[in-house]
PDB file of C-alpha atoms in Angstrom:
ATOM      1  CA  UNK A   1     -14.960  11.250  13.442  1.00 63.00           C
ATOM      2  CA  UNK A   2     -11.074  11.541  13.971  1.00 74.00           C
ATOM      3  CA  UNK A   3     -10.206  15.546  14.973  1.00 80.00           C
ATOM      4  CA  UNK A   4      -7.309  16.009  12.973  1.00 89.00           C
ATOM      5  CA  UNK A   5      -5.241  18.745  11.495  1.00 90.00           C
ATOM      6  CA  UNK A   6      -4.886  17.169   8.115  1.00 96.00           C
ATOM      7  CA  UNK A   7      -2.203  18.814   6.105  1.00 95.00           C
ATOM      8  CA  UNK A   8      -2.709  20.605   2.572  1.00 96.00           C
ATOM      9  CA  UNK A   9      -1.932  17.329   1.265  1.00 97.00           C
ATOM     10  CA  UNK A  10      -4.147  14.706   2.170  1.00 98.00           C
ATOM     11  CA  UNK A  11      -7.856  15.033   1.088  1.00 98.00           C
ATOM     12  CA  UNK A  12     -10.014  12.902   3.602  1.00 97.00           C
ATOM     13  CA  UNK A  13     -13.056  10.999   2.537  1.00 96.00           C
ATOM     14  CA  UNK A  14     -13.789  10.063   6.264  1.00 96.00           C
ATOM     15  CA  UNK A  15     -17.154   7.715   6.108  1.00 96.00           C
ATOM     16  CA  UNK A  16     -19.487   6.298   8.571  1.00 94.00           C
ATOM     17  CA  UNK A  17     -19.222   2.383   7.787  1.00 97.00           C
ATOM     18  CA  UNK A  18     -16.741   0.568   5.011  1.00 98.00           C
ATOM     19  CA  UNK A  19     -19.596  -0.194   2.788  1.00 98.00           C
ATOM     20  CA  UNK A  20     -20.081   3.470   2.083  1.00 98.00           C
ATOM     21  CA  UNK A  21     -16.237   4.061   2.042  1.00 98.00           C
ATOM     22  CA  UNK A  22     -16.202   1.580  -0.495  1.00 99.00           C
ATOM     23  CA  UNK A  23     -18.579   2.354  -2.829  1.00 99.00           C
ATOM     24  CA  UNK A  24     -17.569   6.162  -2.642  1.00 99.00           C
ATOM     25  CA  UNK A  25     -13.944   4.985  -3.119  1.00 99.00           C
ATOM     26  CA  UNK A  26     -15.428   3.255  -6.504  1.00 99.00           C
ATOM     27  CA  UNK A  27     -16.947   6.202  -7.615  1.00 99.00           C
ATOM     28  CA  UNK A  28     -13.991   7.880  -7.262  1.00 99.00           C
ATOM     29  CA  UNK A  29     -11.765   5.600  -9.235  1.00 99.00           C
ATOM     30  CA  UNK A  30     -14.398   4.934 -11.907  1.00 99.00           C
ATOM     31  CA  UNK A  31     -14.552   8.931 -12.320  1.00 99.00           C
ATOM     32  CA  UNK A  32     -10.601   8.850 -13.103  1.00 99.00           C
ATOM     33  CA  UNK A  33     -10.224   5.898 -15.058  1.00 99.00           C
ATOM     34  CA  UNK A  34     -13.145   6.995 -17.492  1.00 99.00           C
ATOM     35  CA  UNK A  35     -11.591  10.705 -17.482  1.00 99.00           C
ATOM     36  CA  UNK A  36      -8.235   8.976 -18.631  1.00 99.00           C
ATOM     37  CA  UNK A  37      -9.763   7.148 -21.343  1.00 99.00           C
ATOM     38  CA  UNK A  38     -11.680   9.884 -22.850  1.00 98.00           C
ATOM     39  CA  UNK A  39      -8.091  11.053 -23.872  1.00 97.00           C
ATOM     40  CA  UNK A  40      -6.158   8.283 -24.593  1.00 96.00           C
ATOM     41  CA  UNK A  41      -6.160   4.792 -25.916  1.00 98.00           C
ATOM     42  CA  UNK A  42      -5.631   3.109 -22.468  1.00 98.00           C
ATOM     43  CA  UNK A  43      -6.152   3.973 -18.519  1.00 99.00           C
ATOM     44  CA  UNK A  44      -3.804   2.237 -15.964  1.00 99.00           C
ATOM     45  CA  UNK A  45      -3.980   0.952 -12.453  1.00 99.00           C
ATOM     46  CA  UNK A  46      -2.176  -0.014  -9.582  1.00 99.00           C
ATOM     47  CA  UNK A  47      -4.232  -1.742  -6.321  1.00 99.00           C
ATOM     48  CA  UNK A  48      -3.410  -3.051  -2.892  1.00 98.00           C
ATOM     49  CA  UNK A  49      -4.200  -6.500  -1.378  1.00 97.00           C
ATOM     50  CA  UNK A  50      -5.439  -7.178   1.934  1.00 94.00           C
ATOM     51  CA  UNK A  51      -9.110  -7.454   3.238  1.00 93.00           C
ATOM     52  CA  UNK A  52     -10.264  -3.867   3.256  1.00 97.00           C
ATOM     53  CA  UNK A  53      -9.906  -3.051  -0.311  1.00 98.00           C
ATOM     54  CA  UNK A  54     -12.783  -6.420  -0.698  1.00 98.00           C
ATOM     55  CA  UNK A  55     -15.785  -4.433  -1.032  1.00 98.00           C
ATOM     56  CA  UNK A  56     -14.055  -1.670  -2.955  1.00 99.00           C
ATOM     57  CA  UNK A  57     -13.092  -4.034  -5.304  1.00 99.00           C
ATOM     58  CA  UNK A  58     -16.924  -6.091  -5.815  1.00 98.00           C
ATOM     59  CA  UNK A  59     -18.157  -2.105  -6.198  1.00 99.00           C
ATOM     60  CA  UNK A  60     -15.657  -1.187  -8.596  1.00 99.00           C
ATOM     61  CA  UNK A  61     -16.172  -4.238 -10.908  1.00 99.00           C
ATOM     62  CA  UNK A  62     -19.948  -3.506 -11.493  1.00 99.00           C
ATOM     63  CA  UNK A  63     -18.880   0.243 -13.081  1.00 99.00           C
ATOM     64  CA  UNK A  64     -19.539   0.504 -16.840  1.00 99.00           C
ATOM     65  CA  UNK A  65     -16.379   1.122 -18.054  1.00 99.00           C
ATOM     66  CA  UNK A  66     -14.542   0.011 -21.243  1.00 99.00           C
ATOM     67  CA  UNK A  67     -12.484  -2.500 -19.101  1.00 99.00           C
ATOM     68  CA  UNK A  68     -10.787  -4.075 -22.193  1.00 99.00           C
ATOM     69  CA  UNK A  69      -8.931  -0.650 -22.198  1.00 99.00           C
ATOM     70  CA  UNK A  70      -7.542  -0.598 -18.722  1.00 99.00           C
ATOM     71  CA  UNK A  71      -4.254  -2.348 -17.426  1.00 99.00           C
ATOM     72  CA  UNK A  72      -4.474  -3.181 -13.814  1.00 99.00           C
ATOM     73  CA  UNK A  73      -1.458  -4.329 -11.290  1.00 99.00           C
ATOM     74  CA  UNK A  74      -0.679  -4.801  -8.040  1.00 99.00           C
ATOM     75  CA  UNK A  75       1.154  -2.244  -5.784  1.00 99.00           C
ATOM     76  CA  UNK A  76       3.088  -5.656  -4.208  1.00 99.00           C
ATOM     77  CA  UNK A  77       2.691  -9.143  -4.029  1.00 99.00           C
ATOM     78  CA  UNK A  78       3.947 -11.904  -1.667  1.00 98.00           C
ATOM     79  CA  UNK A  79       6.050 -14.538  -3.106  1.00 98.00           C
ATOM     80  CA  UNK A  80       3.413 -17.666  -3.118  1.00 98.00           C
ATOM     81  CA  UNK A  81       1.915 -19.747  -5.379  1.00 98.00           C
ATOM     82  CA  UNK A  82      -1.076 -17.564  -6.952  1.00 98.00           C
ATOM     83  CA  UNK A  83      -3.372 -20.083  -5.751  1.00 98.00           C
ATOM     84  CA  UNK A  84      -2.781 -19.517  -1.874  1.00 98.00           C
ATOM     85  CA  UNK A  85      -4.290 -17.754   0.104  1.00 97.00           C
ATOM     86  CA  UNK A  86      -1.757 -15.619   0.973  1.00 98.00           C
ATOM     87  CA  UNK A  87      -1.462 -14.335  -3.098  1.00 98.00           C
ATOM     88  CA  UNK A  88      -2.728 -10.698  -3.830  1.00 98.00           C
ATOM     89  CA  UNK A  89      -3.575 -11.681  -7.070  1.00 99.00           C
ATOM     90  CA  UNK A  90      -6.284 -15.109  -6.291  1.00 98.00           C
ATOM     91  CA  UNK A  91      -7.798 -11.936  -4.337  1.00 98.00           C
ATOM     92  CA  UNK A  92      -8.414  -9.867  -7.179  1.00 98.00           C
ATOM     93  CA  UNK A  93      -8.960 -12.654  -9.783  1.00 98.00           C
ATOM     94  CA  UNK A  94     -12.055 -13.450  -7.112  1.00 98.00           C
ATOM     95  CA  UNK A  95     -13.311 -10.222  -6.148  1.00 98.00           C
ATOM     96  CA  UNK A  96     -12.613  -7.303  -9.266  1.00 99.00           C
ATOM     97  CA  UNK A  97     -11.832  -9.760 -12.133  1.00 99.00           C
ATOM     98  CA  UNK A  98     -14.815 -10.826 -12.356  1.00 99.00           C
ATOM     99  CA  UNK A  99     -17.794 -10.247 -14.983  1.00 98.00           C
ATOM    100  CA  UNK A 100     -17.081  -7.067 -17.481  1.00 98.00           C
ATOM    101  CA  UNK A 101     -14.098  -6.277 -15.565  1.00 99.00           C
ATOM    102  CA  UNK A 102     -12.966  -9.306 -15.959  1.00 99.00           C
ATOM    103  CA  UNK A 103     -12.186  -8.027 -19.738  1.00 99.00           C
ATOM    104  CA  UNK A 104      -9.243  -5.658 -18.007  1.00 99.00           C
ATOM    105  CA  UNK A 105      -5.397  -6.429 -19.038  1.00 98.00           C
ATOM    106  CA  UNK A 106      -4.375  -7.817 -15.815  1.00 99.00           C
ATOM    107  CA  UNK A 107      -0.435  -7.785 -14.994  1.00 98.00           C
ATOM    108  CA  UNK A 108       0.816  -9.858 -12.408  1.00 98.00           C
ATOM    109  CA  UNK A 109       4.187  -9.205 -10.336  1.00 99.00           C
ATOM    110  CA  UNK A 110       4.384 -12.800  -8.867  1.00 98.00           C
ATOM    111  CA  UNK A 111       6.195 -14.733 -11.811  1.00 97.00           C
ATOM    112  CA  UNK A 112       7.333 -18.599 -12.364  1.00 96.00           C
ATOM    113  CA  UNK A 113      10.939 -18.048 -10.573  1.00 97.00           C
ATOM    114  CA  UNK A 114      11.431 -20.025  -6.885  1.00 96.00           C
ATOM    115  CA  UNK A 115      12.901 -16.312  -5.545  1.00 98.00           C
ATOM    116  CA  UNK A 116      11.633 -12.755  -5.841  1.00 98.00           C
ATOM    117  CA  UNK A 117      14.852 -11.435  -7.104  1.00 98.00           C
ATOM    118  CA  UNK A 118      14.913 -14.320 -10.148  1.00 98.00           C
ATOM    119  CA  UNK A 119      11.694 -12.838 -10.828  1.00 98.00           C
ATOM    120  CA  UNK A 120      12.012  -9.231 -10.871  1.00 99.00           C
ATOM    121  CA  UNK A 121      13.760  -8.742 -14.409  1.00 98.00           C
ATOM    122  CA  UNK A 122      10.288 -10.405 -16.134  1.00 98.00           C
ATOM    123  CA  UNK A 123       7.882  -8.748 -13.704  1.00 99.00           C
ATOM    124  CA  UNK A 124       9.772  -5.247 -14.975  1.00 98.00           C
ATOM    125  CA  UNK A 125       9.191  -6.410 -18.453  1.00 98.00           C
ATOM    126  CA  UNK A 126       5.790  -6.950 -18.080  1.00 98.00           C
ATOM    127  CA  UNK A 127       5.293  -3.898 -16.470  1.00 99.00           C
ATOM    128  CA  UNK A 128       6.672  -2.012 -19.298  1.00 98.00           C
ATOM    129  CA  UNK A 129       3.717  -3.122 -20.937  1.00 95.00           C
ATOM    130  CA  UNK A 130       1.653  -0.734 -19.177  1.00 97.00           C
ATOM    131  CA  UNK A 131       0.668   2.711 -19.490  1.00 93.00           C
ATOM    132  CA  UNK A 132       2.885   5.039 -16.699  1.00 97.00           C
ATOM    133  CA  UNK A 133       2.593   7.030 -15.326  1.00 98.00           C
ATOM    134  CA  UNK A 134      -0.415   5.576 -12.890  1.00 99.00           C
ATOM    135  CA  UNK A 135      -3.748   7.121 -13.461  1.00 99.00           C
ATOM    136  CA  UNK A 136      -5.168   5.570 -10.262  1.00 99.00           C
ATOM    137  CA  UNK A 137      -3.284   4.212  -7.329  1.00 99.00           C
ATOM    138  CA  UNK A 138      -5.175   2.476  -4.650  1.00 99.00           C
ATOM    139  CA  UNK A 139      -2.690   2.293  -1.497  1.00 99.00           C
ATOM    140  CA  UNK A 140      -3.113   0.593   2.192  1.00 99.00           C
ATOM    141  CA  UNK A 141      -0.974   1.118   5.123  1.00 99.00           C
ATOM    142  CA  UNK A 142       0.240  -1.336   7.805  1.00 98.00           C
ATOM    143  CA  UNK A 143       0.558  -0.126  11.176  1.00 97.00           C
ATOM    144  CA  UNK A 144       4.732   0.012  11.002  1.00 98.00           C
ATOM    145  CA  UNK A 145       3.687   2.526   8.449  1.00 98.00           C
ATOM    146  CA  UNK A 146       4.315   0.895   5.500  1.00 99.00           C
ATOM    147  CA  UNK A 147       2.749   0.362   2.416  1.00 99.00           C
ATOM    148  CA  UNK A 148       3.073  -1.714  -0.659  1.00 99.00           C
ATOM    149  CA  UNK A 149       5.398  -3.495   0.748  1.00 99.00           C
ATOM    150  CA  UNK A 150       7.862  -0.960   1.335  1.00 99.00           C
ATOM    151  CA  UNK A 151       8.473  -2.153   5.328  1.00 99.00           C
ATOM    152  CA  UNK A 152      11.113   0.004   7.644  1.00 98.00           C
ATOM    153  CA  UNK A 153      12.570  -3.302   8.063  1.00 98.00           C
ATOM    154  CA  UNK A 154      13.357  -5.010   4.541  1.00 99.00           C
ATOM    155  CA  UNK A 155      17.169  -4.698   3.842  1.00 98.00           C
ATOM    156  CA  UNK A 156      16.495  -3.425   0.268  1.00 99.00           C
ATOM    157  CA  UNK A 157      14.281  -0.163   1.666  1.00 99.00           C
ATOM    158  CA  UNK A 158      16.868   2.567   0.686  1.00 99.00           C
ATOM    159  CA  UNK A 159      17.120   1.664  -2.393  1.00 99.00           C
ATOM    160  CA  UNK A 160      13.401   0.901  -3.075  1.00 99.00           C
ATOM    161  CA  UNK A 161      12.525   4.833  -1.708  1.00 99.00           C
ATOM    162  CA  UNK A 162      15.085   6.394  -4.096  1.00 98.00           C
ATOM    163  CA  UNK A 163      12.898   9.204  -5.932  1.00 97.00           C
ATOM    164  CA  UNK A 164      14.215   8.730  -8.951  1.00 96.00           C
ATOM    165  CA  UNK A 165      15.194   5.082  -9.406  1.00 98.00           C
ATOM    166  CA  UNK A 166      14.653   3.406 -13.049  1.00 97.00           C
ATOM    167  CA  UNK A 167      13.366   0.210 -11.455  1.00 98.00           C
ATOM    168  CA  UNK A 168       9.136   0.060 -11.843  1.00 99.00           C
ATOM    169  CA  UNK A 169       9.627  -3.010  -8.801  1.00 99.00           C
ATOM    170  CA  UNK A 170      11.723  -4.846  -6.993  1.00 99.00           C
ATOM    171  CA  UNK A 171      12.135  -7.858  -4.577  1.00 99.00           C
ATOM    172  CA  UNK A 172      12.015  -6.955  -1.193  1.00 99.00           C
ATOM    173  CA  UNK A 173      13.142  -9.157   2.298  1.00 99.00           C
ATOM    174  CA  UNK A 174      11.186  -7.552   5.109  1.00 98.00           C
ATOM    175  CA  UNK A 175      12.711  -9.367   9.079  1.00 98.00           C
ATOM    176  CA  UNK A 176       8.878  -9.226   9.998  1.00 97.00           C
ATOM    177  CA  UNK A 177       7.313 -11.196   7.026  1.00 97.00           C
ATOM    178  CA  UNK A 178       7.197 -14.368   6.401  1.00 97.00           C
ATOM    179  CA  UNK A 179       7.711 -14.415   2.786  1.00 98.00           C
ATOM    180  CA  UNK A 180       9.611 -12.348  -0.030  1.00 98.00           C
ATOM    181  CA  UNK A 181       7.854  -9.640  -1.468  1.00 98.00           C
ATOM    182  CA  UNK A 182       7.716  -8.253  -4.942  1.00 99.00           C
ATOM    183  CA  UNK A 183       7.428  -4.407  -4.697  1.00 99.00           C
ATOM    184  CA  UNK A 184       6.477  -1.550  -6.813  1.00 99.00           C
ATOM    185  CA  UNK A 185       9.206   1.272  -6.138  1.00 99.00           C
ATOM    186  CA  UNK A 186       8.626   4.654  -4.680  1.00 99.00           C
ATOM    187  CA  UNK A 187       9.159   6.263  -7.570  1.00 98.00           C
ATOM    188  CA  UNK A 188       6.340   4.033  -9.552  1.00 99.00           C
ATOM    189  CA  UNK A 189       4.027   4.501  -7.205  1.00 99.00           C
ATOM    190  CA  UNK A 190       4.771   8.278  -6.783  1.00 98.00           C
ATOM    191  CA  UNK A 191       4.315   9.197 -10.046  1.00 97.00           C
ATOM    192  CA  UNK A 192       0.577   7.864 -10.214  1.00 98.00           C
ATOM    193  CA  UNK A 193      -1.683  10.769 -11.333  1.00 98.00           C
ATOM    194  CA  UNK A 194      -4.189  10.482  -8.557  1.00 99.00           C
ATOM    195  CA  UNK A 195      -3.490   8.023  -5.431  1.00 99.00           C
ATOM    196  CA  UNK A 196      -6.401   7.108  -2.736  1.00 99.00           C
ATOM    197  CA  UNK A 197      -4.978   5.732   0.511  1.00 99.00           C
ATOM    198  CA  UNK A 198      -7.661   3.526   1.608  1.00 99.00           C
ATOM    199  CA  UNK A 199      -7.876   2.228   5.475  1.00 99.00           C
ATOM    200  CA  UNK A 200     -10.429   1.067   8.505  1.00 98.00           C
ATOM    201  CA  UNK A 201     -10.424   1.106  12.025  1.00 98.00           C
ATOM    202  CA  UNK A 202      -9.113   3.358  14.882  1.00 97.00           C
ATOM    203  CA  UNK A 203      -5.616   1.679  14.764  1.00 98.00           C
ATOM    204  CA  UNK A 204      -5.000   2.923  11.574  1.00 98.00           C
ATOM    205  CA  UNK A 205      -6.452   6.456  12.023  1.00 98.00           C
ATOM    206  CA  UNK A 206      -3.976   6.501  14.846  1.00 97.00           C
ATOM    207  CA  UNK A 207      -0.905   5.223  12.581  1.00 98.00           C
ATOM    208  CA  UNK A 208      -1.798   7.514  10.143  1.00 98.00           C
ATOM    209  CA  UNK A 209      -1.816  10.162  12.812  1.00 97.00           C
ATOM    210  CA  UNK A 210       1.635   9.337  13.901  1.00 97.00           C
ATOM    211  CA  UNK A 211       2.923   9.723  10.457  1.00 98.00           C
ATOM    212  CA  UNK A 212       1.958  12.981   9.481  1.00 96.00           C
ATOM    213  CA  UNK A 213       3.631  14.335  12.726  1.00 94.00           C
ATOM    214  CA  UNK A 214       6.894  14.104  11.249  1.00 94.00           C
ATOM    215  CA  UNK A 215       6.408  14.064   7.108  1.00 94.00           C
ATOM    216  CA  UNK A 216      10.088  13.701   6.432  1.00 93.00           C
ATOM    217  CA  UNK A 217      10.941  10.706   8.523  1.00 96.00           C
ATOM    218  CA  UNK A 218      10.326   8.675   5.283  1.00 98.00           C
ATOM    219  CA  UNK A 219      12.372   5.527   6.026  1.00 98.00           C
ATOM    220  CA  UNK A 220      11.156   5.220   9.726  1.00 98.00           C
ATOM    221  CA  UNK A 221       7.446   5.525   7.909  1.00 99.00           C
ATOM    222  CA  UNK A 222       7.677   4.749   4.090  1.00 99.00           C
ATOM    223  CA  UNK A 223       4.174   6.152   3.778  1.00 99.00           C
ATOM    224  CA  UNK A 224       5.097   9.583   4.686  1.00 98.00           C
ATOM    225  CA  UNK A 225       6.411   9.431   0.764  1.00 98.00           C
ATOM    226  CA  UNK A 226       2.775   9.756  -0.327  1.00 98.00           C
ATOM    227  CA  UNK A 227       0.993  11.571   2.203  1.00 96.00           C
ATOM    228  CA  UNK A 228       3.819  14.414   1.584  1.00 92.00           C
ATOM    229  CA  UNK A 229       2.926  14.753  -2.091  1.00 92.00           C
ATOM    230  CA  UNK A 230      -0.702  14.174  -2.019  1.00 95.00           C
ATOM    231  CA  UNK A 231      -3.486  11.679  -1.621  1.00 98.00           C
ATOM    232  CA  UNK A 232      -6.972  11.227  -1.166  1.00 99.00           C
ATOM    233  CA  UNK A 233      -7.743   9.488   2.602  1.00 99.00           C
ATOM    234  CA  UNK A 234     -10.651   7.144   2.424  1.00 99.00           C
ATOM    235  CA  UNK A 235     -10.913   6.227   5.913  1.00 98.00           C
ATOM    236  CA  UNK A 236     -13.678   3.832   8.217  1.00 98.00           C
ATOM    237  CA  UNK A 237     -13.924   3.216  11.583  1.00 96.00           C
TER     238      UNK A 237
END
């Protein structure tokens, strides 16, 4: 296990393999979500793509909750067709959509536009639909240190890391990506009552490592914004 110095604010869930990450993750999540529903109408959600959160996701779908009373969205997406492969929502439509959760309000970012920033004004709209702030955001981490896809390198990154800008998303242009990106902003994602940064392997313990050595480099590492303010680290090797 990684001998680290962790910070008052980060909260690690370090675990043995990424099954038992996962399914303690899902616990975790399914704790909150039911918590917010016993006092209100309607829990929200925000969750990451990419191939660790799999298993977290096939976990959290089998949890008896009221799912028609939960809104769930993505923290980014990538500018494709929602068929390819590349599209963070086929990935949840085939892994947490599925069976009784497949009864939760599911809001999309990537929308019928050719260009993320024709698309942004009805992704915000749709958004709006949503309970905020966050109950439960679900967060990954590159190893540039972003995450979402808030990347050092996209043009728009000042803008999208302003604490208190009005914008729930916006379309981002990262030099190292192949395609657009549609991006929650800082300040939606910061706001989230409880967020879980979830990430395997050594590479990422040591990215992670390098970013809490200086917390208020925030546009060298955009996910210094969150570890600075709290989260809960579910980590794997």
């Amino acid at each position: 296990m990684p001998d680290i110095d962790w910070p008052p604010t980060i909260t690690p869930e370090l675990g043995e393999s990424a099954d038992d990450v996962a399914a303690r993750l899902a616990d975790a999540v399914a704790d909150r979500l039911e918590a917010a529903l016993q006092s209100r109408d309607r829990a929200s959600m925000a969750v990451s793509g990419g191939s660790t959160p799999r298993p977290f996701f096939e976990k959290l779908r089998e949890k008896p909750l009221d799912w028609s009373r939960i809104d769930i969205t993505l923290a980014d997406e990538r500018w494709v067709p929602t068929d390819s492969k590349d599209s963070n929502e086929r990935l949840l439509r085939e892994t947490l959509l599925q069976g009784a959760a497949s009864g939760a309000r599911f809001i999309g970012l990537k929308q019928r536009h050719d260009t993320a920033n024709a698309g942004q004004p009805l992704a915000e709209e749709a958004l709006s639909q949503m309970t905020w702030p966050l109950d439960v955001l679900v967060l990954g981490m590159g190893n540039d240190g972003h995450t979402a896809s808030l990347f050092p390198d996209a043009p728009e990154i000042d803008r999208a890391l302003e604490e208190s800008l009005a914008d729930r998303c916006m379309a981002l242009h990262p030099a190292s990506q192949p395609q657009p990106r549609l991006s929650l902003t800082r300040s939606a994602l910061a706001g989230a009552s409880w967020i879980a940064l979830h990430l395997r392997g050594q590479d990422k313990m040591d990215t992670l490592e390098t970013a809490i050595g200086d917390m208020n480099a925030v546009r060298d590492m955009p996910i210094r914004a969150f570890l600075s303010t709290g989260v809960s680290l579910f980590w794997s090797p």
